[in-house]
PDB file of N, CA, C and O in Angstrom:
ATOM      1  N   MET A   1       3.082  11.333   6.439  1.00 52.00           N
ATOM      2  CA  MET A   1       2.808  10.902   4.849  1.00 52.00           C
ATOM      3  C   MET A   1       1.398  11.423   4.505  1.00 52.00           C
ATOM      4  O   MET A   1       0.121  11.184   5.211  1.00 52.00           O
ATOM      5  N   SER A   2       0.920  11.506   3.369  1.00 58.00           N
ATOM      6  CA  SER A   2      -0.467  12.089   2.809  1.00 58.00           C
ATOM      7  C   SER A   2      -1.115  10.873   2.409  1.00 58.00           C
ATOM      8  O   SER A   2      -0.709   9.840   1.963  1.00 58.00           O
ATOM      9  N   GLU A   3      -2.580  11.324   2.075  1.00 65.00           N
ATOM     10  CA  GLU A   3      -3.190  10.290   1.651  1.00 65.00           C
ATOM     11  C   GLU A   3      -2.976  10.205  -0.014  1.00 65.00           C
ATOM     12  O   GLU A   3      -2.824   8.930  -0.373  1.00 65.00           O
ATOM     13  N   THR A   4      -2.148  11.074  -0.652  1.00 76.00           N
ATOM     14  CA  THR A   4      -2.026  10.945  -1.796  1.00 76.00           C
ATOM     15  C   THR A   4      -0.898  10.068  -1.988  1.00 76.00           C
ATOM     16  O   THR A   4      -0.551   9.342  -2.911  1.00 76.00           O
ATOM     17  N   LEU A   5       0.264  10.014  -0.901  1.00 78.00           N
ATOM     18  CA  LEU A   5       1.259   9.199  -1.055  1.00 78.00           C
ATOM     19  C   LEU A   5       0.959   8.037  -0.947  1.00 78.00           C
ATOM     20  O   LEU A   5       1.767   6.793  -1.559  1.00 78.00           O
ATOM     21  N   LEU A   6       0.106   7.566  -0.166  1.00 78.00           N
ATOM     22  CA  LEU A   6      -0.438   5.937   0.208  1.00 78.00           C
ATOM     23  C   LEU A   6      -0.951   5.888  -1.318  1.00 78.00           C
ATOM     24  O   LEU A   6      -0.801   4.308  -1.382  1.00 78.00           O
ATOM     25  N   THR A   7      -1.943   6.819  -1.596  1.00 82.00           N
ATOM     26  CA  THR A   7      -2.723   6.048  -2.836  1.00 82.00           C
ATOM     27  C   THR A   7      -1.461   6.016  -3.723  1.00 82.00           C
ATOM     28  O   THR A   7      -1.733   4.674  -4.299  1.00 82.00           O
ATOM     29  N   ARG A   8      -0.300   6.717  -4.265  1.00 84.00           N
ATOM     30  CA  ARG A   8       0.452   5.913  -5.212  1.00 84.00           C
ATOM     31  C   ARG A   8       1.425   4.940  -4.990  1.00 84.00           C
ATOM     32  O   ARG A   8       1.572   4.275  -5.258  1.00 84.00           O
ATOM     33  N   LEU A   9       1.701   4.654  -3.355  1.00 83.00           N
ATOM     34  CA  LEU A   9       2.667   3.828  -2.849  1.00 83.00           C
ATOM     35  C   LEU A   9       1.520   2.266  -3.443  1.00 83.00           C
ATOM     36  O   LEU A   9       2.034   1.436  -3.742  1.00 83.00           O
ATOM     37  N   LEU A  10       0.458   2.629  -2.671  1.00 85.00           N
ATOM     38  CA  LEU A  10      -0.637   1.125  -3.155  1.00 85.00           C
ATOM     39  C   LEU A  10      -0.569   1.027  -4.864  1.00 85.00           C
ATOM     40  O   LEU A  10      -0.668  -0.416  -4.976  1.00 85.00           O
ATOM     41  N   LEU A  11      -0.786   2.162  -5.528  1.00 88.00           N
ATOM     42  CA  LEU A  11      -0.976   1.658  -7.003  1.00 88.00           C
ATOM     43  C   LEU A  11       0.642   0.872  -7.350  1.00 88.00           C
ATOM     44  O   LEU A  11       0.315   0.292  -8.076  1.00 88.00           O
ATOM     45  N   ALA A  12       1.813   1.821  -6.872  1.00 88.00           N
ATOM     46  CA  ALA A  12       2.785   1.004  -7.548  1.00 88.00           C
ATOM     47  C   ALA A  12       2.850  -0.560  -6.906  1.00 88.00           C
ATOM     48  O   ALA A  12       3.172  -1.616  -7.930  1.00 88.00           O
ATOM     49  N   VAL A  13       2.540  -0.768  -5.934  1.00 89.00           N
ATOM     50  CA  VAL A  13       2.320  -2.265  -5.449  1.00 89.00           C
ATOM     51  C   VAL A  13       1.402  -2.734  -6.203  1.00 89.00           C
ATOM     52  O   VAL A  13       1.709  -4.046  -6.185  1.00 89.00           O
ATOM     53  N   GLY A  14       0.424  -2.319  -6.230  1.00 87.00           N
ATOM     54  CA  GLY A  14      -0.663  -3.048  -7.146  1.00 87.00           C
ATOM     55  C   GLY A  14       0.148  -3.738  -8.546  1.00 87.00           C
ATOM     56  O   GLY A  14       0.168  -4.875  -9.177  1.00 87.00           O
ATOM     57  N   LEU A  15       0.750  -2.617  -9.169  1.00 90.00           N
ATOM     58  CA  LEU A  15       1.393  -2.418 -10.559  1.00 90.00           C
ATOM     59  C   LEU A  15       2.476  -3.894 -10.296  1.00 90.00           C
ATOM     60  O   LEU A  15       2.607  -4.785 -11.135  1.00 90.00           O
ATOM     61  N   LEU A  16       3.114  -4.210  -9.675  1.00 90.00           N
ATOM     62  CA  LEU A  16       4.262  -4.859  -9.310  1.00 90.00           C
ATOM     63  C   LEU A  16       3.622  -6.248  -9.054  1.00 90.00           C
ATOM     64  O   LEU A  16       4.000  -7.554  -9.437  1.00 90.00           O
ATOM     65  N   ALA A  17       2.456  -6.190  -7.949  1.00 90.00           N
ATOM     66  CA  ALA A  17       2.313  -7.953  -7.546  1.00 90.00           C
ATOM     67  C   ALA A  17       0.889  -8.128  -9.198  1.00 90.00           C
ATOM     68  O   ALA A  17       0.822  -9.365  -9.201  1.00 90.00           O
ATOM     69  N   GLY A  18       0.591  -7.340 -10.327  1.00 90.00           N
ATOM     70  CA  GLY A  18      -0.105  -7.510 -11.703  1.00 90.00           C
ATOM     71  C   GLY A  18       1.033  -8.152 -12.325  1.00 90.00           C
ATOM     72  O   GLY A  18       0.790  -8.961 -13.303  1.00 90.00           O
ATOM     73  N   LEU A  19       2.404  -7.518 -12.229  1.00 92.00           N
ATOM     74  CA  LEU A  19       3.550  -8.058 -13.074  1.00 92.00           C
ATOM     75  C   LEU A  19       3.760  -9.649 -12.659  1.00 92.00           C
ATOM     76  O   LEU A  19       3.837 -10.364 -13.567  1.00 92.00           O
ATOM     77  N   MET A  20       3.483  -9.509 -11.110  1.00 91.00           N
ATOM     78  CA  MET A  20       4.041 -11.056 -10.504  1.00 91.00           C
ATOM     79  C   MET A  20       3.164 -12.123 -11.250  1.00 91.00           C
ATOM     80  O   MET A  20       3.717 -13.216 -11.615  1.00 91.00           O
ATOM     81  N   LEU A  21       1.922 -11.371 -10.653  1.00 90.00           N
ATOM     82  CA  LEU A  21       0.508 -12.572 -11.329  1.00 90.00           C
ATOM     83  C   LEU A  21       1.027 -12.714 -12.598  1.00 90.00           C
ATOM     84  O   LEU A  21       0.783 -14.122 -13.356  1.00 90.00           O
ATOM     85  N   GLY A  22       0.812 -11.686 -13.913  1.00 93.00           N
ATOM     86  CA  GLY A  22       1.248 -11.574 -15.499  1.00 93.00           C
ATOM     87  C   GLY A  22       2.429 -13.153 -15.825  1.00 93.00           C
ATOM     88  O   GLY A  22       1.904 -13.161 -16.990  1.00 93.00           O
ATOM     89  N   THR A  23       3.376 -12.733 -14.730  1.00 94.00           N
ATOM     90  CA  THR A  23       4.662 -13.572 -15.534  1.00 94.00           C
ATOM     91  C   THR A  23       4.512 -14.517 -14.999  1.00 94.00           C
ATOM     92  O   THR A  23       5.435 -15.827 -14.986  1.00 94.00           O
ATOM     93  N   GLY A  24       3.661 -15.172 -14.060  1.00 92.00           N
ATOM     94  CA  GLY A  24       3.272 -16.736 -13.842  1.00 92.00           C
ATOM     95  C   GLY A  24       3.793 -16.633 -12.131  1.00 92.00           C
ATOM     96  O   GLY A  24       4.000 -17.909 -11.651  1.00 92.00           O
ATOM     97  N   ASN A  25       4.292 -15.829 -11.437  1.00 93.00           N
ATOM     98  CA  ASN A  25       4.580 -16.252 -10.496  1.00 93.00           C
ATOM     99  C   ASN A  25       3.511 -15.610  -9.304  1.00 93.00           C
ATOM    100  O   ASN A  25       3.492 -14.792  -8.428  1.00 93.00           O
ATOM    101  N   ILE A  26       2.710 -16.706  -9.101  1.00 93.00           N
ATOM    102  CA  ILE A  26       1.823 -16.605  -8.503  1.00 93.00           C
ATOM    103  C   ILE A  26       1.907 -15.677  -6.973  1.00 93.00           C
ATOM    104  O   ILE A  26       1.230 -15.249  -6.269  1.00 93.00           O
ATOM    105  N   ALA A  27       2.586 -16.911  -6.456  1.00 94.00           N
ATOM    106  CA  ALA A  27       2.630 -16.596  -4.895  1.00 94.00           C
ATOM    107  C   ALA A  27       3.403 -15.067  -4.662  1.00 94.00           C
ATOM    108  O   ALA A  27       3.024 -14.520  -3.541  1.00 94.00           O
ATOM    109  N   ALA A  28       4.468 -14.635  -5.374  1.00 91.00           N
ATOM    110  CA  ALA A  28       4.801 -13.446  -4.948  1.00 91.00           C
ATOM    111  C   ALA A  28       3.983 -12.276  -5.427  1.00 91.00           C
ATOM    112  O   ALA A  28       3.423 -11.575  -4.740  1.00 91.00           O
ATOM    113  N   GLY A  29       2.810 -12.757  -6.455  1.00 90.00           N
ATOM    114  CA  GLY A  29       1.365 -11.243  -6.539  1.00 90.00           C
ATOM    115  C   GLY A  29       0.742 -11.494  -5.680  1.00 90.00           C
ATOM    116  O   GLY A  29       0.338  -9.926  -5.008  1.00 90.00           O
ATOM    117  N   ILE A  30       0.473 -12.515  -4.935  1.00 92.00           N
ATOM    118  CA  ILE A  30      -0.551 -12.974  -3.353  1.00 92.00           C
ATOM    119  C   ILE A  30       0.133 -12.282  -2.547  1.00 92.00           C
ATOM    120  O   ILE A  30      -0.370 -11.424  -1.759  1.00 92.00           O
ATOM    121  N   ALA A  31       1.669 -12.677  -2.202  1.00 92.00           N
ATOM    122  CA  ALA A  31       2.299 -12.210  -0.933  1.00 92.00           C
ATOM    123  C   ALA A  31       2.585 -10.664  -0.582  1.00 92.00           C
ATOM    124  O   ALA A  31       2.057  -9.680  -0.014  1.00 92.00           O
ATOM    125  N   LEU A  32       2.517  -9.713  -2.388  1.00 90.00           N
ATOM    126  CA  LEU A  32       2.358  -8.283  -2.477  1.00 90.00           C
ATOM    127  C   LEU A  32       1.077  -7.799  -2.157  1.00 90.00           C
ATOM    128  O   LEU A  32       0.920  -6.570  -1.645  1.00 90.00           O
ATOM    129  N   ALA A  33       0.063  -8.386  -2.654  1.00 89.00           N
ATOM    130  CA  ALA A  33      -1.149  -7.840  -2.373  1.00 89.00           C
ATOM    131  C   ALA A  33      -1.630  -7.410  -1.026  1.00 89.00           C
ATOM    132  O   ALA A  33      -1.968  -6.985  -0.527  1.00 89.00           O
ATOM    133  N   VAL A  34      -1.221  -8.967  -0.623  1.00 92.00           N
ATOM    134  CA  VAL A  34      -1.530  -9.359   1.072  1.00 92.00           C
ATOM    135  C   VAL A  34      -0.486  -8.203   1.948  1.00 92.00           C
ATOM    136  O   VAL A  34      -1.274  -7.527   2.371  1.00 92.00           O
ATOM    137  N   LEU A  35       0.793  -7.881   1.385  1.00 89.00           N
ATOM    138  CA  LEU A  35       1.679  -6.895   2.072  1.00 89.00           C
ATOM    139  C   LEU A  35       1.028  -5.341   1.849  1.00 89.00           C
ATOM    140  O   LEU A  35       1.124  -4.814   2.951  1.00 89.00           O
ATOM    141  N   ALA A  36       0.143  -5.047   0.805  1.00 87.00           N
ATOM    142  CA  ALA A  36      -0.079  -3.834   0.319  1.00 87.00           C
ATOM    143  C   ALA A  36      -1.010  -3.699   1.171  1.00 87.00           C
ATOM    144  O   ALA A  36      -1.228  -2.519   2.047  1.00 87.00           O
ATOM    145  N   GLY A  37      -2.151  -4.596   1.399  1.00 88.00           N
ATOM    146  CA  GLY A  37      -3.354  -4.472   2.261  1.00 88.00           C
ATOM    147  C   GLY A  37      -2.978  -4.622   3.671  1.00 88.00           C
ATOM    148  O   GLY A  37      -3.201  -3.615   4.777  1.00 88.00           O
ATOM    149  N   ALA A  38      -2.215  -5.081   4.050  1.00 89.00           N
ATOM    150  CA  ALA A  38      -1.877  -5.208   5.805  1.00 89.00           C
ATOM    151  C   ALA A  38      -1.069  -3.845   5.998  1.00 89.00           C
ATOM    152  O   ALA A  38      -1.352  -3.078   7.073  1.00 89.00           O
ATOM    153  N   ALA A  39      -0.306  -3.294   5.127  1.00 85.00           N
ATOM    154  CA  ALA A  39       0.366  -2.026   5.448  1.00 85.00           C
ATOM    155  C   ALA A  39      -0.120  -0.916   5.489  1.00 85.00           C
ATOM    156  O   ALA A  39      -0.478  -0.009   6.558  1.00 85.00           O
ATOM    157  N   THR A  40      -1.391  -0.775   4.325  1.00 83.00           N
ATOM    158  CA  THR A  40      -2.511   0.558   4.375  1.00 83.00           C
ATOM    159  C   THR A  40      -3.464   0.055   5.943  1.00 83.00           C
ATOM    160  O   THR A  40      -3.618   1.251   6.111  1.00 83.00           O
ATOM    161  N   TRP A  41      -3.629  -1.050   6.049  1.00 86.00           N
ATOM    162  CA  TRP A  41      -4.459  -1.224   7.489  1.00 86.00           C
ATOM    163  C   TRP A  41      -3.838  -0.462   8.644  1.00 86.00           C
ATOM    164  O   TRP A  41      -4.372  -0.322   9.469  1.00 86.00           O
ATOM    165  N   LEU A  42      -2.526  -1.362   8.670  1.00 85.00           N
ATOM    166  CA  LEU A  42      -1.707  -0.809   9.590  1.00 85.00           C
ATOM    167  C   LEU A  42      -1.493   1.076  10.019  1.00 85.00           C
ATOM    168  O   LEU A  42      -1.827   1.698  10.920  1.00 85.00           O
ATOM    169  N   ILE A  43      -1.169   1.420   8.541  1.00 81.00           N
ATOM    170  CA  ILE A  43      -1.007   2.887   8.731  1.00 81.00           C
ATOM    171  C   ILE A  43      -2.179   3.754   9.167  1.00 81.00           C
ATOM    172  O   ILE A  43      -1.984   4.786  10.020  1.00 81.00           O
ATOM    173  N   ARG A  44      -3.454   3.521   8.624  1.00 80.00           N
ATOM    174  CA  ARG A  44      -4.853   3.723   8.947  1.00 80.00           C
ATOM    175  C   ARG A  44      -5.254   3.842  10.033  1.00 80.00           C
ATOM    176  O   ARG A  44      -5.634   4.713  10.842  1.00 80.00           O
ATOM    177  N   SER A  45      -5.029   2.446  10.953  1.00 82.00           N
ATOM    178  CA  SER A  45      -5.606   2.366  12.534  1.00 82.00           C
ATOM    179  C   SER A  45      -4.306   2.986  13.009  1.00 82.00           C
ATOM    180  O   SER A  45      -5.151   3.337  14.331  1.00 82.00           O
ATOM    181  N   GLN A  46      -3.488   3.417  12.857  1.00 79.00           N
ATOM    182  CA  GLN A  46      -2.614   3.814  13.785  1.00 79.00           C
ATOM    183  C   GLN A  46      -2.859   5.509  13.995  1.00 79.00           C
ATOM    184  O   GLN A  46      -1.966   6.405  14.690  1.00 79.00           O
ATOM    185  N   ASN A  47      -3.472   6.122  12.826  1.00 73.00           N
ATOM    186  CA  ASN A  47      -4.035   7.572  12.612  1.00 73.00           C
ATOM    187  C   ASN A  47      -2.566   8.164  12.349  1.00 73.00           C
ATOM    188  O   ASN A  47      -2.161   9.154  13.037  1.00 73.00           O
ATOM    189  N   LEU A  48      -1.630   7.544  11.152  1.00 68.00           N
ATOM    190  CA  LEU A  48      -0.480   8.487  10.927  1.00 68.00           C
ATOM    191  C   LEU A  48      -0.449   9.279   9.997  1.00 68.00           C
ATOM    192  O   LEU A  48       0.363   9.936   9.549  1.00 68.00           O
ATOM    193  N   PHE A  49      -1.810  10.139   9.461  1.00 63.00           N
ATOM    194  CA  PHE A  49      -2.081  10.742   8.813  1.00 63.00           C
ATOM    195  C   PHE A  49      -2.398  12.154   9.843  1.00 63.00           C
ATOM    196  O   PHE A  49      -3.117  12.215  10.671  1.00 63.00           O
ATOM    197  N   ARG A  50      -1.461  13.099   9.140  1.00 63.00           N
ATOM    198  CA  ARG A  50      -1.779  14.658   9.915  1.00 63.00           C
ATOM    199  C   ARG A  50      -1.911  15.614   9.325  1.00 63.00           C
ATOM    200  O   ARG A  50      -1.455  15.305   8.014  1.00 63.00           O
ATOM    201  N   PRO A  51      -2.894  16.374   9.174  1.00 56.00           N
ATOM    202  CA  PRO A  51      -3.202  17.332   8.280  1.00 56.00           C
ATOM    203  C   PRO A  51      -2.306  18.469   8.525  1.00 56.00           C
ATOM    204  O   PRO A  51      -1.197  18.672   9.126  1.00 56.00           O
ATOM    205  N   HIS A  52      -1.713  18.554   7.032  1.00 55.00           N
ATOM    206  CA  HIS A  52      -0.668  20.032   7.058  1.00 55.00           C
ATOM    207  C   HIS A  52      -1.708  21.238   7.733  1.00 55.00           C
ATOM    208  O   HIS A  52      -2.377  21.747   6.951  1.00 55.00           O
ATOM    209  N   CYS A  53      -0.636  22.053   8.705  1.00 52.00           N
ATOM    210  CA  CYS A  53      -1.400  22.921   9.157  1.00 52.00           C
ATOM    211  C   CYS A  53      -0.240  24.130   8.305  1.00 52.00           C
ATOM    212  O   CYS A  53       1.022  24.252   8.495  1.00 52.00           O
TER     213      CYS A  53
END
């Protein structure tokens, strides 16, 4: 998984969270934002980024 892919996934989840907040579903928006943050932290802490050689 590359840094660019992670960035794109975070943007997509952020857009979904914003959509949920915009439509009034606050719990789903907060849950998506927390999920994205936790997934990012786990991926980076486990060093899952491998350089392409």
